[in-house]
Short mmCIF file of C-alpha atoms in Angstrom, two decimals:
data_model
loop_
_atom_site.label_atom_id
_atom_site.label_comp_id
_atom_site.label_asym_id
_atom_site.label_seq_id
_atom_site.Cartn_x
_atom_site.Cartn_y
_atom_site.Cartn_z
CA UNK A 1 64.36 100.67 84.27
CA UNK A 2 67.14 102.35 86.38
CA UNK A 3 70.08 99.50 86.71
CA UNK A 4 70.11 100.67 90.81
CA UNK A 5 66.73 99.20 90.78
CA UNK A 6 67.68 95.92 88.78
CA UNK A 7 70.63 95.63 91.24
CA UNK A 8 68.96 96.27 94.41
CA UNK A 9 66.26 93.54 93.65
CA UNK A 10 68.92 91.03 92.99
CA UNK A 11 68.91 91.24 89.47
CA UNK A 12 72.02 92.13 88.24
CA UNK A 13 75.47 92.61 89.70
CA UNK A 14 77.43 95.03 88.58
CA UNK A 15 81.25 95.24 89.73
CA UNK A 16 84.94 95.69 88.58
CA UNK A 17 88.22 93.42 89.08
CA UNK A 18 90.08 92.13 91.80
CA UNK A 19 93.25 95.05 92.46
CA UNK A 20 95.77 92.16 92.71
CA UNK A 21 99.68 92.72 93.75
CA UNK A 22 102.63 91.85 91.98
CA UNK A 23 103.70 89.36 94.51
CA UNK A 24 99.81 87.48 93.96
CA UNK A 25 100.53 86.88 90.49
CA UNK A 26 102.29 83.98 88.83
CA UNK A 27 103.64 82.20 85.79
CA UNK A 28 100.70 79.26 86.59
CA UNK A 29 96.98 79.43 87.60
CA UNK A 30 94.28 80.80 85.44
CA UNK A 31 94.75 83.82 83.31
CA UNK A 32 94.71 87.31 85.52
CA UNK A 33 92.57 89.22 82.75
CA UNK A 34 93.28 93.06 81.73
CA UNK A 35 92.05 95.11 78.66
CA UNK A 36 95.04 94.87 77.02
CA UNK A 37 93.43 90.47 76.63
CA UNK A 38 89.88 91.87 75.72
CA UNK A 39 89.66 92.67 71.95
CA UNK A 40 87.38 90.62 70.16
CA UNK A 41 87.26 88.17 72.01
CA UNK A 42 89.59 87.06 74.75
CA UNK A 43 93.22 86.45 73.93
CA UNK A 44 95.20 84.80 77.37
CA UNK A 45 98.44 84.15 75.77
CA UNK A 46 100.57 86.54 77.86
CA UNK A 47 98.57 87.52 80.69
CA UNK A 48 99.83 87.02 84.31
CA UNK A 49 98.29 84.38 85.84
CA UNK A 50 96.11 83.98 89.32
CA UNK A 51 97.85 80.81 91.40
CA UNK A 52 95.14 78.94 93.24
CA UNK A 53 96.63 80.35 96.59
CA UNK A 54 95.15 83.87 95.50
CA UNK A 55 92.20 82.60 94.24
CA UNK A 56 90.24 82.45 98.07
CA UNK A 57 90.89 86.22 98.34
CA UNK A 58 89.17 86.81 94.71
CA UNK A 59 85.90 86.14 95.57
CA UNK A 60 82.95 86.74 92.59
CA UNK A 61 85.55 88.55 90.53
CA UNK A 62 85.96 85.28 88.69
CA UNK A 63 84.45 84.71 85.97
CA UNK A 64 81.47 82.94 85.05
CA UNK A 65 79.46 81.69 81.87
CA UNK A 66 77.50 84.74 80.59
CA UNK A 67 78.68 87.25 82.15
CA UNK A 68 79.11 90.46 79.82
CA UNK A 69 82.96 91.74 80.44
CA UNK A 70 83.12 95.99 79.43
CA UNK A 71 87.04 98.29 79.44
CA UNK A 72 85.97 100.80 82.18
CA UNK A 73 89.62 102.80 82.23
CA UNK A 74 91.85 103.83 79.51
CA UNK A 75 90.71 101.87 76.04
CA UNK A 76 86.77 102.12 77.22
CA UNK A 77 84.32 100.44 75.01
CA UNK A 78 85.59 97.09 74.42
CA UNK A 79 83.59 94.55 75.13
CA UNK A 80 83.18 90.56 75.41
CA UNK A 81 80.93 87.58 76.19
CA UNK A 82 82.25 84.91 78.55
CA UNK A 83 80.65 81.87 76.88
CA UNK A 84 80.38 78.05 78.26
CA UNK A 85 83.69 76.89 76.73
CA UNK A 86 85.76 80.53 77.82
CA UNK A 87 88.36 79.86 79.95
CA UNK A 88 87.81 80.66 83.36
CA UNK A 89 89.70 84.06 84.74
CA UNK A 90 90.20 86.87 87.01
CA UNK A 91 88.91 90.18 86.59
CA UNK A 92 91.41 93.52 86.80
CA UNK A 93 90.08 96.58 88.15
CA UNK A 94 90.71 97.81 84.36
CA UNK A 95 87.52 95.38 83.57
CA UNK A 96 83.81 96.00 84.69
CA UNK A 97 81.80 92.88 84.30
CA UNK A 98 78.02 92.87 83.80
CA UNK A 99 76.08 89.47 85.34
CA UNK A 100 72.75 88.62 84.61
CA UNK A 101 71.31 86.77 88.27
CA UNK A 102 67.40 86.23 86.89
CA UNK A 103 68.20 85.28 83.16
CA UNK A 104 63.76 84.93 83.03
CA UNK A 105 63.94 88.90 83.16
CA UNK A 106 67.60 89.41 81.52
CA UNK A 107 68.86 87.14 78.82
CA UNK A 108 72.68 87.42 79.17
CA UNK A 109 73.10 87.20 75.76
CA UNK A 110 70.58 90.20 74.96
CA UNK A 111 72.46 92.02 77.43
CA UNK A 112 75.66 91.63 75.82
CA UNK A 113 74.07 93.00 72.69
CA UNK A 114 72.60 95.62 74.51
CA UNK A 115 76.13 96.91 75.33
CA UNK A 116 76.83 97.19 71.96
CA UNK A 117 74.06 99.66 71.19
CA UNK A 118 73.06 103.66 71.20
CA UNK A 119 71.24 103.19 74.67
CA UNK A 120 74.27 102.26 76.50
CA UNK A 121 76.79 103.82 74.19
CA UNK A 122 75.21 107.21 74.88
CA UNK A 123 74.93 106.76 79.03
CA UNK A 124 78.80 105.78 78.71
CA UNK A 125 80.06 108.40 76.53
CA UNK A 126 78.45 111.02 78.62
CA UNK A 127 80.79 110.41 81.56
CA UNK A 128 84.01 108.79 80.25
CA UNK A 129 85.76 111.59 80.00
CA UNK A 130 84.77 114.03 83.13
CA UNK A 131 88.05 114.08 84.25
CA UNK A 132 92.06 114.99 83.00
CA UNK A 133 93.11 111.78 82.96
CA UNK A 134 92.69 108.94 81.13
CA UNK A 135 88.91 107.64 80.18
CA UNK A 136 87.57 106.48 83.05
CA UNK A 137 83.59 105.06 83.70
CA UNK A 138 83.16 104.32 87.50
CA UNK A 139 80.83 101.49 88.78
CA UNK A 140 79.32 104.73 90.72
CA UNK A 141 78.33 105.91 87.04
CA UNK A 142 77.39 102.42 85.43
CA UNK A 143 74.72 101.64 88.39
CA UNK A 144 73.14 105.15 87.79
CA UNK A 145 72.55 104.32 83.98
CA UNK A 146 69.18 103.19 82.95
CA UNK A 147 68.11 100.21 80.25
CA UNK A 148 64.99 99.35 77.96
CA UNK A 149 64.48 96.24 78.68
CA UNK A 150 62.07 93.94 75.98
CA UNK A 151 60.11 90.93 76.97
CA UNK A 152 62.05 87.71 77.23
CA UNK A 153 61.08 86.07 74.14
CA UNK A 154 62.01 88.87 71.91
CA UNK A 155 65.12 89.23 73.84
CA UNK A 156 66.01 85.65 73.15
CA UNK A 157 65.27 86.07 69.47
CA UNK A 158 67.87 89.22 69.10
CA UNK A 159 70.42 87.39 71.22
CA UNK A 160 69.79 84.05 68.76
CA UNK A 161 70.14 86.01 65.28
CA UNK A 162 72.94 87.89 66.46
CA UNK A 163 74.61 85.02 68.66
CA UNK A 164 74.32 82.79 65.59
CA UNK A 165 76.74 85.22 63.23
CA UNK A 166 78.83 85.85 66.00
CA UNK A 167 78.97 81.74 66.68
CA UNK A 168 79.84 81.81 63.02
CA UNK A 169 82.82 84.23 63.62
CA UNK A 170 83.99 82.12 66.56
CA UNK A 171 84.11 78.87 64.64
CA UNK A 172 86.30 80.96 62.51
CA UNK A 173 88.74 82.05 64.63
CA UNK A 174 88.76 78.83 66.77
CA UNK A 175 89.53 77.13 62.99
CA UNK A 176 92.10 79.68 62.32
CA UNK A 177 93.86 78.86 66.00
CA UNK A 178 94.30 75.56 65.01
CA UNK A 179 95.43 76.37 61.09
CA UNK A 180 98.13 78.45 62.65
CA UNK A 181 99.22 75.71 65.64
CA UNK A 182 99.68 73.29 62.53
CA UNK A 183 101.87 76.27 60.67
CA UNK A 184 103.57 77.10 63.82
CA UNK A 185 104.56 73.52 64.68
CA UNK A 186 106.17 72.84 61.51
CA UNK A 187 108.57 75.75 61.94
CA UNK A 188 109.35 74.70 65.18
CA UNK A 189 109.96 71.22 64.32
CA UNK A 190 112.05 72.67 61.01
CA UNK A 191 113.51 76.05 62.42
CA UNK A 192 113.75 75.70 65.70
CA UNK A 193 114.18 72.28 67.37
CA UNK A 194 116.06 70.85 63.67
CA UNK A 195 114.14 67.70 64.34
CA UNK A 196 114.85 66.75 60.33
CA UNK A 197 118.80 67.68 60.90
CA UNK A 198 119.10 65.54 64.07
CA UNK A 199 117.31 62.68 62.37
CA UNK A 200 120.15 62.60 59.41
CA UNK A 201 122.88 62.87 61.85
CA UNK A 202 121.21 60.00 63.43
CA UNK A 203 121.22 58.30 60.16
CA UNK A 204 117.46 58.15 59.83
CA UNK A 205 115.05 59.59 57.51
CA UNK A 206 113.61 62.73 58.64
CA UNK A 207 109.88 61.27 59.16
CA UNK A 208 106.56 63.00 56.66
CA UNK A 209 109.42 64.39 54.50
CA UNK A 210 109.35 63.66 50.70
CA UNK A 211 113.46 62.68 49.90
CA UNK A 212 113.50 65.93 48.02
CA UNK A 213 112.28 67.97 51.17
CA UNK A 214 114.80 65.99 53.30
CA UNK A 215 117.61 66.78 50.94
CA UNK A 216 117.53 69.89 51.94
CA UNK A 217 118.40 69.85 55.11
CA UNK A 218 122.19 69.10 56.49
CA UNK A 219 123.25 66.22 58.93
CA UNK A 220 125.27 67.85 61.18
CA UNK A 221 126.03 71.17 63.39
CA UNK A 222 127.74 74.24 63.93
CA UNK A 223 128.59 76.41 66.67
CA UNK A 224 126.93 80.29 66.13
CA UNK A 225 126.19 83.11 67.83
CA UNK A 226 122.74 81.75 68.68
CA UNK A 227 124.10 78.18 69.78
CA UNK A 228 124.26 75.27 68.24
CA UNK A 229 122.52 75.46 64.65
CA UNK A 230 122.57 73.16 61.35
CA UNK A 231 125.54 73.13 59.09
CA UNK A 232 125.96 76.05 56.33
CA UNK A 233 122.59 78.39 57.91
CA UNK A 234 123.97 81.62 58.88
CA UNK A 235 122.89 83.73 61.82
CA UNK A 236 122.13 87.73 60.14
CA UNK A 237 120.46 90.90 61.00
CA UNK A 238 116.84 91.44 60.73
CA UNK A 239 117.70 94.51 58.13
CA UNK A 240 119.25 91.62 55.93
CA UNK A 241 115.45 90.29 55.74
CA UNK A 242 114.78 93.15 53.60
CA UNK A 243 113.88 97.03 54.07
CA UNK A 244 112.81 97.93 57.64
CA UNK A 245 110.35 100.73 58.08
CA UNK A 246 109.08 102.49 61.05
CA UNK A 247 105.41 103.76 61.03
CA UNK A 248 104.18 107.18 61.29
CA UNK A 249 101.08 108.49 62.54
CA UNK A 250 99.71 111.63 59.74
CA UNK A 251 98.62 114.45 60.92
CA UNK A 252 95.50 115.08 63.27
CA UNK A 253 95.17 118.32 62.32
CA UNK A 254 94.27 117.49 58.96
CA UNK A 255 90.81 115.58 58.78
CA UNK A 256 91.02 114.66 54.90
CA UNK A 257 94.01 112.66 55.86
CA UNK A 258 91.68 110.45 57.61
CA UNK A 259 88.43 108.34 56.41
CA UNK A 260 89.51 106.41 53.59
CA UNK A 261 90.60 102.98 52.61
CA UNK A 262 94.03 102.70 53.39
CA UNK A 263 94.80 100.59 56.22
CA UNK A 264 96.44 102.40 59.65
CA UNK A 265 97.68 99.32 61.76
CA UNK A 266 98.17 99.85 65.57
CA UNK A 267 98.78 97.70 68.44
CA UNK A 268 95.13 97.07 69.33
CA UNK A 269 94.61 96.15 66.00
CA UNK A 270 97.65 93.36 65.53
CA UNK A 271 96.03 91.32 68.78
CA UNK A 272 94.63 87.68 67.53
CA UNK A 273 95.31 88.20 63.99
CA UNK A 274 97.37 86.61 61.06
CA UNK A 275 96.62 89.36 58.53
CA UNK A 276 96.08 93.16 58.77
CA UNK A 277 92.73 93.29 57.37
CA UNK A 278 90.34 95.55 59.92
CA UNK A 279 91.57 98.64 61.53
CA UNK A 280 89.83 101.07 63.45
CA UNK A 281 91.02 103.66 61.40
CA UNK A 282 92.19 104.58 57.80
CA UNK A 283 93.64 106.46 56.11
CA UNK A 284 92.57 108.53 53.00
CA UNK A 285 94.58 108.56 49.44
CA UNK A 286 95.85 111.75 50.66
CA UNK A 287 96.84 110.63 53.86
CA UNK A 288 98.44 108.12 52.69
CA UNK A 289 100.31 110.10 50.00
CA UNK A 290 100.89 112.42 53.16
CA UNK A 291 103.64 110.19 53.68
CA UNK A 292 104.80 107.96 50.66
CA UNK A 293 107.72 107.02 52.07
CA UNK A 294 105.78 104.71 54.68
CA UNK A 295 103.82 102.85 52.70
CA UNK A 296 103.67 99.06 53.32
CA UNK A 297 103.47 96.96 50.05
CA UNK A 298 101.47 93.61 50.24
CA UNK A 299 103.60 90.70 52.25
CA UNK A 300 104.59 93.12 54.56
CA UNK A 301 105.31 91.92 58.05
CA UNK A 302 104.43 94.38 60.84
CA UNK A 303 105.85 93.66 64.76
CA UNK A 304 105.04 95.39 67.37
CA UNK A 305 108.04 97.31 69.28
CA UNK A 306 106.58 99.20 72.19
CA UNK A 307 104.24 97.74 75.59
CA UNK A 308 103.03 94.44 73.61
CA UNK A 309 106.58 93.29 71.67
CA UNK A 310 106.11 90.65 69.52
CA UNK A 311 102.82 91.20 67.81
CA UNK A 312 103.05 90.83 64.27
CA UNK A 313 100.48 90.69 61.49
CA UNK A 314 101.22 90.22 57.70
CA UNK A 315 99.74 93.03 54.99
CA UNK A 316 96.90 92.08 52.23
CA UNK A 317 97.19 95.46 50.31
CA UNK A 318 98.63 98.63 50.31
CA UNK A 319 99.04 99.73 54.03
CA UNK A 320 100.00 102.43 57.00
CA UNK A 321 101.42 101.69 60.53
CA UNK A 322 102.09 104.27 63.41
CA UNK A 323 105.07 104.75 65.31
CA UNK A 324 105.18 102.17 67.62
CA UNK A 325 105.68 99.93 64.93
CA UNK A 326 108.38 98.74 62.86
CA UNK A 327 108.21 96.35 59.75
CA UNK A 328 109.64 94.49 57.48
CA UNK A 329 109.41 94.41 53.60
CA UNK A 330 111.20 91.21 52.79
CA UNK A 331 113.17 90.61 49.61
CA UNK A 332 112.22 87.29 49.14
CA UNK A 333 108.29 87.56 49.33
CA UNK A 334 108.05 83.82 48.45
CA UNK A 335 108.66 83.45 52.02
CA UNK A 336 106.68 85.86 53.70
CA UNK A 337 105.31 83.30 56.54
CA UNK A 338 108.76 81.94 57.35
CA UNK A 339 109.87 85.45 58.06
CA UNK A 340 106.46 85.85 60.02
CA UNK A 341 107.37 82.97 62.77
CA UNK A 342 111.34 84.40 62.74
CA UNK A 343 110.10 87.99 63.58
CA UNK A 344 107.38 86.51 65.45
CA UNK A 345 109.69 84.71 68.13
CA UNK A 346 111.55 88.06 68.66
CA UNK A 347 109.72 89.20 71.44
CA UNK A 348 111.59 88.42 74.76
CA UNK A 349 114.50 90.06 72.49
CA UNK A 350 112.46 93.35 71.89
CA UNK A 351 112.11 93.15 75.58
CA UNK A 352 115.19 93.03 76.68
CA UNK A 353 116.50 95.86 74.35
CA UNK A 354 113.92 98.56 75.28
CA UNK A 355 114.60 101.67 75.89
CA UNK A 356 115.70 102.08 79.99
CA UNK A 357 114.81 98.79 80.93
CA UNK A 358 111.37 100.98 81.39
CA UNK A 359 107.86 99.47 82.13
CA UNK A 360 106.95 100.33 78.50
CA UNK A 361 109.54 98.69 75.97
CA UNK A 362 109.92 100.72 73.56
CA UNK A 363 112.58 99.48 71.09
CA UNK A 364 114.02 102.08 68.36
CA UNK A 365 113.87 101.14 64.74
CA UNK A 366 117.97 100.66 65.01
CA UNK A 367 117.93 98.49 67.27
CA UNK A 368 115.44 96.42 65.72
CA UNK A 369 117.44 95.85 62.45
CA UNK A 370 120.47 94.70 64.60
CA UNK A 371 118.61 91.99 66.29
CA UNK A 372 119.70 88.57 65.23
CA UNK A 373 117.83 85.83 63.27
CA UNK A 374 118.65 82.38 61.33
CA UNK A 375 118.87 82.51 57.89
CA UNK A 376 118.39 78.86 56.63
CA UNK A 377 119.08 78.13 52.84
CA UNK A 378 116.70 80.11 50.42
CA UNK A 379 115.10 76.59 49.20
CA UNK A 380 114.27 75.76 53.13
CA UNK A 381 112.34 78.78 53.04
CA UNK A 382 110.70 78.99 50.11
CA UNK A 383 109.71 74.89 51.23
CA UNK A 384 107.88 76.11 54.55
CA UNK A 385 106.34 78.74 52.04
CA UNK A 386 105.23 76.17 49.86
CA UNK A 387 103.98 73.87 52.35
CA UNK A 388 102.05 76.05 54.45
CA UNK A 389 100.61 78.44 52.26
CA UNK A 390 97.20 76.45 52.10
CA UNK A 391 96.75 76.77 55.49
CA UNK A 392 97.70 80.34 55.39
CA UNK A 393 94.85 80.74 52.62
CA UNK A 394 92.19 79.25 54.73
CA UNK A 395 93.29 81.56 57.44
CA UNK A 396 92.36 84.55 55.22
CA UNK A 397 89.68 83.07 53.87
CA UNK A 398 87.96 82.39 57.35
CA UNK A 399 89.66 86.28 58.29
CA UNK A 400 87.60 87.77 55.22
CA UNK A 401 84.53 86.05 56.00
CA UNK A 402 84.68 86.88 58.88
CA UNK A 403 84.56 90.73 58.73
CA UNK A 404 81.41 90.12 56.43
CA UNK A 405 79.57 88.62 59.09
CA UNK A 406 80.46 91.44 61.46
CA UNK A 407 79.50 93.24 59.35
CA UNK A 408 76.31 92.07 58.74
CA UNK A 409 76.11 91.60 63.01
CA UNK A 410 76.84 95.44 62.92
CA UNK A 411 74.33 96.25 60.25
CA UNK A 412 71.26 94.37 62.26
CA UNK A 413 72.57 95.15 66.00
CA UNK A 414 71.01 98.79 66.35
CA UNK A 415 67.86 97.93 64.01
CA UNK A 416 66.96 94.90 66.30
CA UNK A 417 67.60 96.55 69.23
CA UNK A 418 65.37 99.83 68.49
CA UNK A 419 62.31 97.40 67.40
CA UNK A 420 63.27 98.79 63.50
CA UNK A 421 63.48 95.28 62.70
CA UNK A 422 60.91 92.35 62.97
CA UNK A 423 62.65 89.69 65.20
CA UNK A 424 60.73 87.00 64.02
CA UNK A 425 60.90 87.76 60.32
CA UNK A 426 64.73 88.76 60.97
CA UNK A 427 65.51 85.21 61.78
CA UNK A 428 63.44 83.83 58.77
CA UNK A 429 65.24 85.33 56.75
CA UNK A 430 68.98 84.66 58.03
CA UNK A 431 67.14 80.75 58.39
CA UNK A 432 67.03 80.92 54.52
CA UNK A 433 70.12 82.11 53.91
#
């Protein structure tokens, strides 16, 4: 059916963001979504907010409970599905969003699906990249595209087996959030707030410490360059973490380079993750040989320095990064996820050092080994290590499984879709499982 039709009958609705000025936006209100927050999923933690005084002038570029969200400009292709429990947010004019308005002729979550696959992908593809500039699909495009649409039931049926692995995934990384929050708080509590050194100076015992744990940490302050921090730490360089190195993309012009197994982390691929496990590209042996030099052992800790500072993911095996990115290699790797949080907090520092004060930080790999962080005794470390690294274990467990189930979801998507696959005997089988 042509998507004009489905839109002119009431259908569907079709439409892009709300073009919102600086002075609308806010540090409070709900999240002001761009594609820079859409990457599997929807990640809200630094987006500019939408203060309820804008909100009248947004209209129905809100967001609402199955409504299938689709990068129109620069990164197109990403997609997400605003679910029941999604917080609620504003559309950019970077985002299209797709809305189903008669769900007994369009199950939403088919639709989302649908996105995914060779019908759409095709129609999209074709006109992305008509002009000089930057991808770019216009709403004028999307409404002249056409879709297959199945009968309900079978609809629902593709929308439950592939929901359910994707629900699966979600539980994950929801489970993952809050195995990180519980990681996260104890540094702050240990590293950054000195709640056990205040309670000694106070004369009490540092509470849920074991005396050993406790015994580690001082009673008293010091003056530093940073402020105020607990007796006998010392405020260093991030180059005295260990060796520093700054990525390097391999050579376009050389397609063996590309293809094989070897990790390439970029920005897009750092958002919402603890570990750098799935990138959209790697590299081949010989690409990665390409440049030796670069390689990132295991235990690595990547950060992001340019547009996004801050980001920072943690290596599993052997691995690549591009320019944009500097990491660490840390000589004590027994306390790899202490050193995660420390480079982790750097961002508003990375900030504030880019290059020109531009738009687009963009901090050099110099500068980044003379920013400042707190070295606490080598036992304090290597305690956080010790006491977190369950939870750091689930969170690559859950990460791992995870990419199997996508895969799977990936594996089924264009078979279901394309009537290759029985529904019925599709979800029988993933029943049994």
């Amino acid at each position: 059916m042509p998507i004009a039709d489905l839109i002119e009958a009431g259908h569907l609705l079709i439409n892009d963001g709300y073009r919102a000025k600086n002075s609308e936006l806010s540090p409070v209100g709900i999240p002001f979504a761009r594609a820079g927050n859409i990457n599997n999923g929807f990640h809200f933690e630094d987006a500019d907010r939408v203060p309820d005084e804008t909100l009248t002038r947004v209209g129905i570029k809100r967001s609402e409970p199955g409504d299938v969200v689709f990068t129109s400009k620069g990164t197109v292709g990403r997609f997400a599905f605003v679910r029941e429990g999604t917080e609620t947010f504003v559309y950019s004019p970077q985002l299209c969003f797709w809305r189903s308005r008669n769900r007994d002729l369009i199950d939403p979550g088919w639709l989302y699906y649908w996105m995914h696959g060779r019908e759409f992908f095709d129609q999209y593809r074709g006109v992305a990249g008509q002009t000089d500039m930057a991808e770019y699909v216009s709403l004028r495009d999307q409404r002249k595209m056409h879709i297959t649409i199945p009968p309900l039931p079978i609809q629902k049926c593709i929308a439950h087996i592939l929901g359910t692995l994707d629900d699966k995934i979600e539980l994950n990384r929801r489970t993952n959030a809050t195995l990180e929050a519980m990681a996260r708080a104890l540094f702050r509590s240990w590293f950054v707030d000195f709640d056990p050194v205040r309670a000694k100076a106070d004369g009490r015992q540092p509470p849920g410490l074991d005396p050993a744990t406790a015994a580690l940490f001082p009673d008293s302050f010091q003056d530093s360059d940073l402020g105020q921090i607990p007796e006998g730490w010392e405020v260093k360089l991030v180059r005295d973490i260990g060796a520093i190195v700054c990525g390097k993309t391999p050579s376009t012009k050389v397609p063996e380079y590309y293809g094989g197994d070897v990790p390439f982390v970029t920005i897009p691929d750092m958002h919402g993750n603890v570990f750098a496990l799935e990138t959209k590209r790697c590299l081949s042996t010989a690409g990665a040989e390409s440049q030796k030099k670069k390689t990132l052992p295991p235990n690595s800790i990547c950060v992001s320095c340019i547009a996004t500072p801050g980001l920072t993911v943690v290596t599993t095996v052997p691995s690549h990064t591009n320019q944009q990115i500097n990491s660490v290699i840390p000589t004590d790797p027994d306390a790899t996820f202490f050193w995660y949080w420390s480079l982790k907090g750097l961002g508003d520092e990375i900030r504030a050092g880019g290059s020109g004060g531009s738009v687009l930080t963009n901090l050099s790999t110099g500068r980044f080994s003379e920013l400042s962080v707190l070295f606490p005794s080598y036992d304090l470390r290597s305690a956080y290590q010790h006491a977190t690294q369950p939870l750091f274990a689930k969170i690559l467990t859950n990460e791992n499984q995870s990419r199997t189930l996508a895969a799977l979801r990936d594996t089924l998507l264009p078979k279901l879709l394309s009537g290759e696959l029985d529904v019925s005997e599709t979800e029988a089988s993933l029943c049994s499982v």
